[in-house]
PDB file of C-alpha atoms in Angstrom:
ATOM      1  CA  UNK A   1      -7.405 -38.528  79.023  1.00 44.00           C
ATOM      2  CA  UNK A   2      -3.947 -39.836  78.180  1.00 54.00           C
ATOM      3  CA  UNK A   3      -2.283 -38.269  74.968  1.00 55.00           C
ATOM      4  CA  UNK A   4      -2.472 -40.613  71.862  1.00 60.00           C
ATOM      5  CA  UNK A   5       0.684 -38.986  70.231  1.00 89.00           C
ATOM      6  CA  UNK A   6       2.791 -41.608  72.427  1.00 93.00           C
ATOM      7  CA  UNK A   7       5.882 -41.124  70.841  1.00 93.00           C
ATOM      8  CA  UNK A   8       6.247 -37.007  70.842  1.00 93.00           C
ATOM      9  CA  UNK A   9       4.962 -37.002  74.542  1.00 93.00           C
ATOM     10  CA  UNK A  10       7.534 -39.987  75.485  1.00 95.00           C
ATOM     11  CA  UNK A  11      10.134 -37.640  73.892  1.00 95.00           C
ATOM     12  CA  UNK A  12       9.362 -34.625  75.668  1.00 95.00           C
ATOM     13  CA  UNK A  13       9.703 -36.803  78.666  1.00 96.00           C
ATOM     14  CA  UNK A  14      12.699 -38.309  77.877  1.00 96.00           C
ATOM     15  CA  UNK A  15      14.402 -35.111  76.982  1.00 97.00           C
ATOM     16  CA  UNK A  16      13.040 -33.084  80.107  1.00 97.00           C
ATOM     17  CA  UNK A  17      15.265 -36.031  82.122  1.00 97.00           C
ATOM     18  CA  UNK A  18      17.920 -35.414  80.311  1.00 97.00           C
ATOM     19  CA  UNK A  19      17.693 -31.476  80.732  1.00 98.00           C
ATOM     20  CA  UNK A  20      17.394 -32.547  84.764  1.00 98.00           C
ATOM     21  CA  UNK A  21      20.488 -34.395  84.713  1.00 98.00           C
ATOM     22  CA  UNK A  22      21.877 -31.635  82.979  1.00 98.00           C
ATOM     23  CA  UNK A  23      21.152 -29.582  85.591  1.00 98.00           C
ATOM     24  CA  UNK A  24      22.242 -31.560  88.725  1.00 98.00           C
ATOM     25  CA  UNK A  25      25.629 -32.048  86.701  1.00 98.00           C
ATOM     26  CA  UNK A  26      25.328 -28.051  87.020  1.00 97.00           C
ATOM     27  CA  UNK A  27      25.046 -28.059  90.194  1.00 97.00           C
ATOM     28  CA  UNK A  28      28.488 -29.645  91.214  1.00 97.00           C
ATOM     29  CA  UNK A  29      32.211 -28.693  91.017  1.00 97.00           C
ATOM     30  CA  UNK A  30      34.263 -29.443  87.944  1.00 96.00           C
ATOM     31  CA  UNK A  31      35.851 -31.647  91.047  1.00 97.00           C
ATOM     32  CA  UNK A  32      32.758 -32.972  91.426  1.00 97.00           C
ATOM     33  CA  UNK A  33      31.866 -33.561  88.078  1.00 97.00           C
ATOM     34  CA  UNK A  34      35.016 -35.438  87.022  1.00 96.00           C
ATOM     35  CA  UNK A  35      35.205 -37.499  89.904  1.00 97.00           C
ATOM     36  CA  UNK A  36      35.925 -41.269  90.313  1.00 95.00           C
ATOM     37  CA  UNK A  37      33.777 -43.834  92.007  1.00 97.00           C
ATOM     38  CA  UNK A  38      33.486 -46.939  92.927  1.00 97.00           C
ATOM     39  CA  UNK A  39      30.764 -49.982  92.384  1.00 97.00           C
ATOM     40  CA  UNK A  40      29.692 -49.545  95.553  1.00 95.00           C
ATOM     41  CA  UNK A  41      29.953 -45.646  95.878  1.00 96.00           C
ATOM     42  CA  UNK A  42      29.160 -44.481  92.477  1.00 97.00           C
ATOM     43  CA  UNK A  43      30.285 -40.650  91.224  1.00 97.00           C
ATOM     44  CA  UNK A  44      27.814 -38.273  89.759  1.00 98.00           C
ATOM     45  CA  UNK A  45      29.511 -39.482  86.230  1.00 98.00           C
ATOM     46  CA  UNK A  46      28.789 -43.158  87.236  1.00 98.00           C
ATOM     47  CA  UNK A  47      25.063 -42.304  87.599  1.00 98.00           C
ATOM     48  CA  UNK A  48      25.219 -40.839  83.926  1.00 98.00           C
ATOM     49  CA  UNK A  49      26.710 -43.635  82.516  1.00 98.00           C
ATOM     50  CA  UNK A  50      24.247 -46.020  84.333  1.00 98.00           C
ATOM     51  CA  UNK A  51      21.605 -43.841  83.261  1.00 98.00           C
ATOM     52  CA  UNK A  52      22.881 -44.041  79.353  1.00 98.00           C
ATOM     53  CA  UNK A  53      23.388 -47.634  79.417  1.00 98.00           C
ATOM     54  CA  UNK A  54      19.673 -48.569  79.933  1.00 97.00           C
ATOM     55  CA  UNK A  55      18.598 -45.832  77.543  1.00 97.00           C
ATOM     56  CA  UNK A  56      20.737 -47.714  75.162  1.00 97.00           C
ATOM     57  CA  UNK A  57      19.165 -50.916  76.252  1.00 96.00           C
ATOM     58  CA  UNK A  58      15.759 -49.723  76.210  1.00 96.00           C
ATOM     59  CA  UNK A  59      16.251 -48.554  72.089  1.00 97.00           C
ATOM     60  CA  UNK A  60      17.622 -51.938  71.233  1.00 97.00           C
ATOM     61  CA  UNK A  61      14.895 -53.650  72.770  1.00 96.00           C
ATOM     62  CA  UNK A  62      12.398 -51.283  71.105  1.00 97.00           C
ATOM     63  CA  UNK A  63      14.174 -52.336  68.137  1.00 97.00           C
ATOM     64  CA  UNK A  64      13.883 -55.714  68.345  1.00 96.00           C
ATOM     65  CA  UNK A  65      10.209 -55.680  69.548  1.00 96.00           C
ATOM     66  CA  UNK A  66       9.250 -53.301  66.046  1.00 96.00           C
ATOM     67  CA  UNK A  67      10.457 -56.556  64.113  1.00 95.00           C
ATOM     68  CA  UNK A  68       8.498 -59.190  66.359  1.00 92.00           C
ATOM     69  CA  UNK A  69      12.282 -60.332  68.051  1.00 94.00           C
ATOM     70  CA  UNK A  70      13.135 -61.419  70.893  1.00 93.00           C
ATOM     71  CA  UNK A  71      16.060 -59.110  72.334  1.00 94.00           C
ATOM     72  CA  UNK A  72      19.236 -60.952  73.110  1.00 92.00           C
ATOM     73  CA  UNK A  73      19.493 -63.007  76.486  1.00 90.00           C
ATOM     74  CA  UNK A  74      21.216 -60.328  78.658  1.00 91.00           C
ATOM     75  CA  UNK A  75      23.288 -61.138  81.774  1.00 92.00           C
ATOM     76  CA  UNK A  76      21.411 -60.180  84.504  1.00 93.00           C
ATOM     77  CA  UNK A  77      20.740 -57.118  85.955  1.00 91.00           C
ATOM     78  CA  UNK A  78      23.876 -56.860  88.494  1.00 94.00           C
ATOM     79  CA  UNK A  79      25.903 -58.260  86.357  1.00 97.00           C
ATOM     80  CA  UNK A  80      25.228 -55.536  83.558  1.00 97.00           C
ATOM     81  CA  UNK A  81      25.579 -52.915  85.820  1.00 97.00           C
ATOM     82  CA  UNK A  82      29.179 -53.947  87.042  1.00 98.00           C
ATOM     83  CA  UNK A  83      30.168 -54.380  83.675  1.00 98.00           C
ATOM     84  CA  UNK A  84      29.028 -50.620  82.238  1.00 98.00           C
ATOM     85  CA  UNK A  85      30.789 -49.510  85.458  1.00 98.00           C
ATOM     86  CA  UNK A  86      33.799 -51.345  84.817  1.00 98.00           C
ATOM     87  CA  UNK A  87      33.861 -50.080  80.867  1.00 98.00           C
ATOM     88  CA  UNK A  88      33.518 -46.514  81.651  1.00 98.00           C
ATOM     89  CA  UNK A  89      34.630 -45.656  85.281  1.00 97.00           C
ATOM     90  CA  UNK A  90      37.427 -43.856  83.863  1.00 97.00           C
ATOM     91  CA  UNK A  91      35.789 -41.724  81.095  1.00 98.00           C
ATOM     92  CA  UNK A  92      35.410 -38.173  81.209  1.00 97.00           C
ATOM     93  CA  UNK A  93      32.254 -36.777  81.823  1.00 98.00           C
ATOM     94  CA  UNK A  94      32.322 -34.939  78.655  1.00 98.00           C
ATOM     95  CA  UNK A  95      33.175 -38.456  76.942  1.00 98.00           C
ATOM     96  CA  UNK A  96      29.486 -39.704  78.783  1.00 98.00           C
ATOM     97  CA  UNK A  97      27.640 -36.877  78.018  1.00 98.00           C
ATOM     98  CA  UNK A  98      28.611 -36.847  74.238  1.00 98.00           C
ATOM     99  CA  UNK A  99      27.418 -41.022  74.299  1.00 98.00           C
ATOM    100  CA  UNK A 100      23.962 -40.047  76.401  1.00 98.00           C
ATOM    101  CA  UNK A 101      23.438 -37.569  73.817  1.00 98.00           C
ATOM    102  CA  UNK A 102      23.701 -40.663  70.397  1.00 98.00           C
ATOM    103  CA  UNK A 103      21.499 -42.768  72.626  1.00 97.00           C
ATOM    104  CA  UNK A 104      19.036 -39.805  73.066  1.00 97.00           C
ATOM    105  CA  UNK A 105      19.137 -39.362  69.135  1.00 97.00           C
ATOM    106  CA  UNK A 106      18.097 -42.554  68.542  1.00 97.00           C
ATOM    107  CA  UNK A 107      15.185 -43.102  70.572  1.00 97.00           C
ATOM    108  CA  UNK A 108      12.635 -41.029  68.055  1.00 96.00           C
ATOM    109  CA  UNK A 109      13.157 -43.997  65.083  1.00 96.00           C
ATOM    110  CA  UNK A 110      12.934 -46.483  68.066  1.00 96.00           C
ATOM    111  CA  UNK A 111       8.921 -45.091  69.687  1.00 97.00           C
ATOM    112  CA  UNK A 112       7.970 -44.335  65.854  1.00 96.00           C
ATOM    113  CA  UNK A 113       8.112 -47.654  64.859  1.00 96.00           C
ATOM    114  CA  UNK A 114       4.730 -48.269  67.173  1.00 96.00           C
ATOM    115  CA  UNK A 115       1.043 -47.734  66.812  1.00 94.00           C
ATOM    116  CA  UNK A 116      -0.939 -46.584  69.806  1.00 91.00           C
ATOM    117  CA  UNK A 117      -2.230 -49.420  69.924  1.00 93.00           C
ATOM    118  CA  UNK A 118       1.355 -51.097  70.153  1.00 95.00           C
ATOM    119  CA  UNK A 119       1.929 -49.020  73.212  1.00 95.00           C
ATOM    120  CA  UNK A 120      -1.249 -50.178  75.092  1.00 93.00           C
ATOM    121  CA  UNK A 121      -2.189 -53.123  74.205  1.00 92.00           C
ATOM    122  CA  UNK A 122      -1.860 -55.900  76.833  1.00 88.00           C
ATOM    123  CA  UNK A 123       0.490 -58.843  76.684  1.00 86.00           C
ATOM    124  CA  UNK A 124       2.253 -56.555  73.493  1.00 92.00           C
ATOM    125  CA  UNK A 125       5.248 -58.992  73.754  1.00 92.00           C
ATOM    126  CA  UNK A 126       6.440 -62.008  76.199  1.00 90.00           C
ATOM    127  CA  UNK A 127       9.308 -59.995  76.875  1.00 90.00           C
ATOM    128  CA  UNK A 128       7.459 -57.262  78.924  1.00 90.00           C
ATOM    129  CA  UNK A 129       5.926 -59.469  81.008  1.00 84.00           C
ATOM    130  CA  UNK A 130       3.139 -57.678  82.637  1.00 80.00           C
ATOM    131  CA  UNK A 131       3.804 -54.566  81.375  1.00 87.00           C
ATOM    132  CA  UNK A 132       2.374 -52.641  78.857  1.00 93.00           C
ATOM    133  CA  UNK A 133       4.591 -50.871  75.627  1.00 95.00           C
ATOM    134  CA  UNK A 134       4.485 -47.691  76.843  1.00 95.00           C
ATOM    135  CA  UNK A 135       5.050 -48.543  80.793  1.00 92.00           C
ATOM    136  CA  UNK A 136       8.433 -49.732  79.131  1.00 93.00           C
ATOM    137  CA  UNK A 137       8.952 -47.436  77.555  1.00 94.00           C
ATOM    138  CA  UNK A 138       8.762 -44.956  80.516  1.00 93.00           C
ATOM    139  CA  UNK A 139      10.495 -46.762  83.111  1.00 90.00           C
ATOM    140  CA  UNK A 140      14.037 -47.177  80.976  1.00 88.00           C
ATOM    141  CA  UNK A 141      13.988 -43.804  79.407  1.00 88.00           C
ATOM    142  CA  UNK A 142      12.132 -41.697  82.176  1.00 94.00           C
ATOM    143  CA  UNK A 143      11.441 -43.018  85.489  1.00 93.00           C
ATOM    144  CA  UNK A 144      14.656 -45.088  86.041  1.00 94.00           C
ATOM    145  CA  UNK A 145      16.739 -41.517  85.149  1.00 96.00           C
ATOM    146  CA  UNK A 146      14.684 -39.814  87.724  1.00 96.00           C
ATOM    147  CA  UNK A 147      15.072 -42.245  90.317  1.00 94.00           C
ATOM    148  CA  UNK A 148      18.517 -41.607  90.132  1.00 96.00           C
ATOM    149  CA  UNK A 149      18.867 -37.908  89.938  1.00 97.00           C
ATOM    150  CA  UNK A 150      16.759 -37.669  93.128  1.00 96.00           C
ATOM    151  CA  UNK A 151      18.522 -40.285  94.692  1.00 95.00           C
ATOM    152  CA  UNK A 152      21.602 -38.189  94.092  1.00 97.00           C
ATOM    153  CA  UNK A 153      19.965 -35.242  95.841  1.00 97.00           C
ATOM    154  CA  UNK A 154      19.062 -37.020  98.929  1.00 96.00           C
ATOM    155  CA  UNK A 155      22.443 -38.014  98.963  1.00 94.00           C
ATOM    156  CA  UNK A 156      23.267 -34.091  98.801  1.00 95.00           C
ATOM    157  CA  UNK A 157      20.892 -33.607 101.619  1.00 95.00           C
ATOM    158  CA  UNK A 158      18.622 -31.389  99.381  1.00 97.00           C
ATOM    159  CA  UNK A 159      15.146 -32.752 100.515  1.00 96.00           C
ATOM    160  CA  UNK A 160      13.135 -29.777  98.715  1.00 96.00           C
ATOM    161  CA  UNK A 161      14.495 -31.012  95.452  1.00 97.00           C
ATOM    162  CA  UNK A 162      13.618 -34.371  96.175  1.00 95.00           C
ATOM    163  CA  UNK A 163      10.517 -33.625  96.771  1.00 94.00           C
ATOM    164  CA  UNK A 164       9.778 -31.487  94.130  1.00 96.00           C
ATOM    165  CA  UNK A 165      11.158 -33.826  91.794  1.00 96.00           C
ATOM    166  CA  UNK A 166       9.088 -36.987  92.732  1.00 94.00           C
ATOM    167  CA  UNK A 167       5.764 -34.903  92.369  1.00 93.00           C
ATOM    168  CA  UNK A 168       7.073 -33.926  89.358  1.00 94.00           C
ATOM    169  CA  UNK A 169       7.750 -37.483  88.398  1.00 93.00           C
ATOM    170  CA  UNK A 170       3.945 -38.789  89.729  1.00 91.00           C
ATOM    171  CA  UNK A 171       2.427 -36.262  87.774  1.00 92.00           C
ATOM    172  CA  UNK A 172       4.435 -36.698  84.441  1.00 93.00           C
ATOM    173  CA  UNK A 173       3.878 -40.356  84.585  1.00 91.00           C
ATOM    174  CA  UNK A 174       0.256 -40.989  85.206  1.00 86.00           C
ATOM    175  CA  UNK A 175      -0.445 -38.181  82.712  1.00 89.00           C
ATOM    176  CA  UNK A 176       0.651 -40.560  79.941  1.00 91.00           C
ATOM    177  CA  UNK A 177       0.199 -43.854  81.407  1.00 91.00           C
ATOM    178  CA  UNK A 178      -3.168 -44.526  83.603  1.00 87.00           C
ATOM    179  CA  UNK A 179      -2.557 -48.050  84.014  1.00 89.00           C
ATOM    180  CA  UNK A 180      -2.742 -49.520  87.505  1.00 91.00           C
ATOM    181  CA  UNK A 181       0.622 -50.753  87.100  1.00 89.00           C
ATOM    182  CA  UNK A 182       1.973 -47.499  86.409  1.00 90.00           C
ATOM    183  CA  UNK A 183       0.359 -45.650  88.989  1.00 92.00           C
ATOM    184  CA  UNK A 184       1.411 -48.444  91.785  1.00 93.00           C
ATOM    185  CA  UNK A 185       4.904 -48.490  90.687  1.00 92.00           C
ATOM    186  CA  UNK A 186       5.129 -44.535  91.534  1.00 93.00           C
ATOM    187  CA  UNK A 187       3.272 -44.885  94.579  1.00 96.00           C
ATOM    188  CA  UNK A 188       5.678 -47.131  95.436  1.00 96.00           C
ATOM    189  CA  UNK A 189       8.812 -45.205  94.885  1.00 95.00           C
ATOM    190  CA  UNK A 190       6.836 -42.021  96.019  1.00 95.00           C
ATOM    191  CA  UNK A 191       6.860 -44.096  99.019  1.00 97.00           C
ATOM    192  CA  UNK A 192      10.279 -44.753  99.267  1.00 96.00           C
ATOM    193  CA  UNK A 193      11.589 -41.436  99.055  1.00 95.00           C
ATOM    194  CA  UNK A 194       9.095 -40.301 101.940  1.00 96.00           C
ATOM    195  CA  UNK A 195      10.830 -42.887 103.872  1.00 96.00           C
ATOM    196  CA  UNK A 196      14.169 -42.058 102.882  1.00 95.00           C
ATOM    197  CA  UNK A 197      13.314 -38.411 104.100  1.00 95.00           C
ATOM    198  CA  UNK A 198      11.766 -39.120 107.398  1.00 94.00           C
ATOM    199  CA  UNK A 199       7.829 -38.904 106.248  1.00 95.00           C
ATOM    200  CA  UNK A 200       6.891 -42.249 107.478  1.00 96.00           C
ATOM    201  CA  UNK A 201       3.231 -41.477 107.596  1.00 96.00           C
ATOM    202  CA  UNK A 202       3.280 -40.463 104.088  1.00 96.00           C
ATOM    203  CA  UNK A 203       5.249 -43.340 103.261  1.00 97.00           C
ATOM    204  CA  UNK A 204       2.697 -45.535 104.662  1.00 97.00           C
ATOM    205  CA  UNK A 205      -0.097 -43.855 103.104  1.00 97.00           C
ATOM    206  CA  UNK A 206       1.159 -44.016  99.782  1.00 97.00           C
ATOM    207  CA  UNK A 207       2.555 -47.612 100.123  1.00 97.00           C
ATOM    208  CA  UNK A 208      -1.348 -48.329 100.462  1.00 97.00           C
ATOM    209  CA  UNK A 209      -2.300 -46.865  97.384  1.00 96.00           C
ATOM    210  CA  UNK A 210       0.469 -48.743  95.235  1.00 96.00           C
ATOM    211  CA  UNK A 211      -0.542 -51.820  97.631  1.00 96.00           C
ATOM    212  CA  UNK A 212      -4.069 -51.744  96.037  1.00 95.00           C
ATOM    213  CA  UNK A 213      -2.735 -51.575  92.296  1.00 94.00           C
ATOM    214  CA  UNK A 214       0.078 -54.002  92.467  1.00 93.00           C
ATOM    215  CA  UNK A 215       0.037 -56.555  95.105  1.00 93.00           C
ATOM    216  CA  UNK A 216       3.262 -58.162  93.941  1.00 91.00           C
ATOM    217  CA  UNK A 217       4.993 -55.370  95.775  1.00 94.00           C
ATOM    218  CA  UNK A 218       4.025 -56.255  99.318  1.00 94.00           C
ATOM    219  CA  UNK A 219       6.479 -58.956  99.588  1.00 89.00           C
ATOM    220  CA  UNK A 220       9.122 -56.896  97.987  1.00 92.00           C
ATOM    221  CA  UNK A 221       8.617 -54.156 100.342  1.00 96.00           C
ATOM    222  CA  UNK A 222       9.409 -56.783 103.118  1.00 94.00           C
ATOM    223  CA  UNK A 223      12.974 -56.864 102.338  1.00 93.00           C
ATOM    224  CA  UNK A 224      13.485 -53.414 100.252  1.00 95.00           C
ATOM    225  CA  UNK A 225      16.143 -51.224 102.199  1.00 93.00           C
ATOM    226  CA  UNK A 226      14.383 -48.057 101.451  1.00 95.00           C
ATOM    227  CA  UNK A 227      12.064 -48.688 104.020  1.00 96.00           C
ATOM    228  CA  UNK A 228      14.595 -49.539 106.353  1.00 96.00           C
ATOM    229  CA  UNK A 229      12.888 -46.656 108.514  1.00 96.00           C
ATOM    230  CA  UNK A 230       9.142 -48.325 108.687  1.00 97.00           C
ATOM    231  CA  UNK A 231      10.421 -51.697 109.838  1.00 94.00           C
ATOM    232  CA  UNK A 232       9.108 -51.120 113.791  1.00 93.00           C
ATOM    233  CA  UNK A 233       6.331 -49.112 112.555  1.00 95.00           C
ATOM    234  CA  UNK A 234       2.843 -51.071 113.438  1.00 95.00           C
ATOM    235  CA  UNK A 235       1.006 -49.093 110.513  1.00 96.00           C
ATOM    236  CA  UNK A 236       3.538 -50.801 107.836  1.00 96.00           C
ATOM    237  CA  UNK A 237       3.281 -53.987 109.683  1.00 94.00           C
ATOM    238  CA  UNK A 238      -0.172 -54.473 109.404  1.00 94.00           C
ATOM    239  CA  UNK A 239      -0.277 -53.120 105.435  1.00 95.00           C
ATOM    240  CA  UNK A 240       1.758 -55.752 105.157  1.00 94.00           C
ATOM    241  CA  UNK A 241       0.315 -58.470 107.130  1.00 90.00           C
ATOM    242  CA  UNK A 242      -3.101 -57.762 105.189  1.00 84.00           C
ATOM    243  CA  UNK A 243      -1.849 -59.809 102.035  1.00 67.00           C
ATOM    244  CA  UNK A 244      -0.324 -62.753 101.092  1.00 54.00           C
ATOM    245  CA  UNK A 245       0.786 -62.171  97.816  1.00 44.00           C
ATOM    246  CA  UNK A 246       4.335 -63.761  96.711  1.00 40.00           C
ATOM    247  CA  UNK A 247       7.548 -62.078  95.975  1.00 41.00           C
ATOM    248  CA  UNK A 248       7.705 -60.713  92.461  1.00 38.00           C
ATOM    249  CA  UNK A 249       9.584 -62.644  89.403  1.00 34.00           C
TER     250      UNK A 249
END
């Protein structure tokens, strides 16, 4: 059964990504570590500040959404991106990690502010569209820093770590959140990442399960580079000729 202290267990979560990005930053050269990027071919320090930015996002949302508000009409998401890259690009990475660690402070006031019920209850707020709360919640402060951590590794060529940190991720997730969105959003990018690496039975396998829970994603699959590596494959093919759902909004 999922935990009902929401905000302690989103905060161990939160904090264990953290502690993983830690340790990737570890894992480099001070070289490494300090170097510069570009939009297109983002440094290790870029992914941190990416990372940080929707944190920061996600707690002034939460904020917002305690008082019954409507956040602010951001620029879209591009267009956000380029313009964190653009403001930070040449800070240190001690200057990032000292900002990632404010945004981290804030985020306990930000999940106490909500009831359980807050967290699961359906249609919480027009904003979230057809997500819940929590699954909020744990895609801006959990699985969006994940994604990019192991992304980083399979750009390293370190497959075991990928893979051990996408189980990780599945299992963390759908321990808290059992919702069928949840579950087919990290089937999905479970998927990915078996693509990615060359597992393109896998991939398949666990496109199907996601498939099942969230529809929407069939047509998005269609054009999503990730599975660059499935596009001749007749198994993928036919998953995706079995539904005509439409392109998500």
């Amino acid at each position: 059964m999922p935990p009902k202290d929401i905000p302690t267990h989103l905060m161990g979560l939160i904090k264990k990504a953290h502690r993983l990005e830690l340790e990737y930053l570890n894992s480099l050269s001070d070289g490494e570590r300090q170097a510069t990027g570009t939009y297109e071919q983002w440094a290790p320090k870029d992914r941190i500040s990416h990372i940080t930015y929707w944190r920061r996002r996600s707690v002034e949302t939460l904020s917002y959404l305690s008082r019954g508000q409507n956040p602010p009409e951001y620029p879209g998401y591009e267009e956000c991106n380029r313009q964190n890259f653009e403001e930070t690009k040449n800070l240190s990475i001690q200057a990032l990690l000292r900002e990632a660690e404010t945004v981290l402070s804030a985020f306990p006031l930000a999940l106490a502010r909500f009831s359980e019920e807050d967290f699961r209850k359906p249609n919480f707020h027009p904003h979230l569209k057809n997500r819940t709360l929590l699954g909020y919640a744990i895609n801006d402060a959990y699985f969006h820093p994940l994604y990019h951590i192991t992304d980083a590794y399979l750009k390293l060529g370190n497959i075991a770590k990928v893979n051990q940190l996408q189980d990780q991720m599945m299992e963390d997730i759908t321990v808290i959140d059992d919702t069928p969105w949840s579950f087919g959003t990290v089937y999905y990018d479970r998927a990915c990442f078996y693509a990615l690496t060359g597992n393109d039975e896998q991939a398949v396998d666990f496109l199907a399960r996601s498939f099942t829970l969230r529809p929407d994603l069939v047509n998005w699959a269609r054009e999503d580079g990730d599975l660059a590596s499935l596009r001749e494959d007749p198994a993928f093919q036919a998953l995706l000729n079995s539904s005509n759902t439409t392109q998500p909004g």
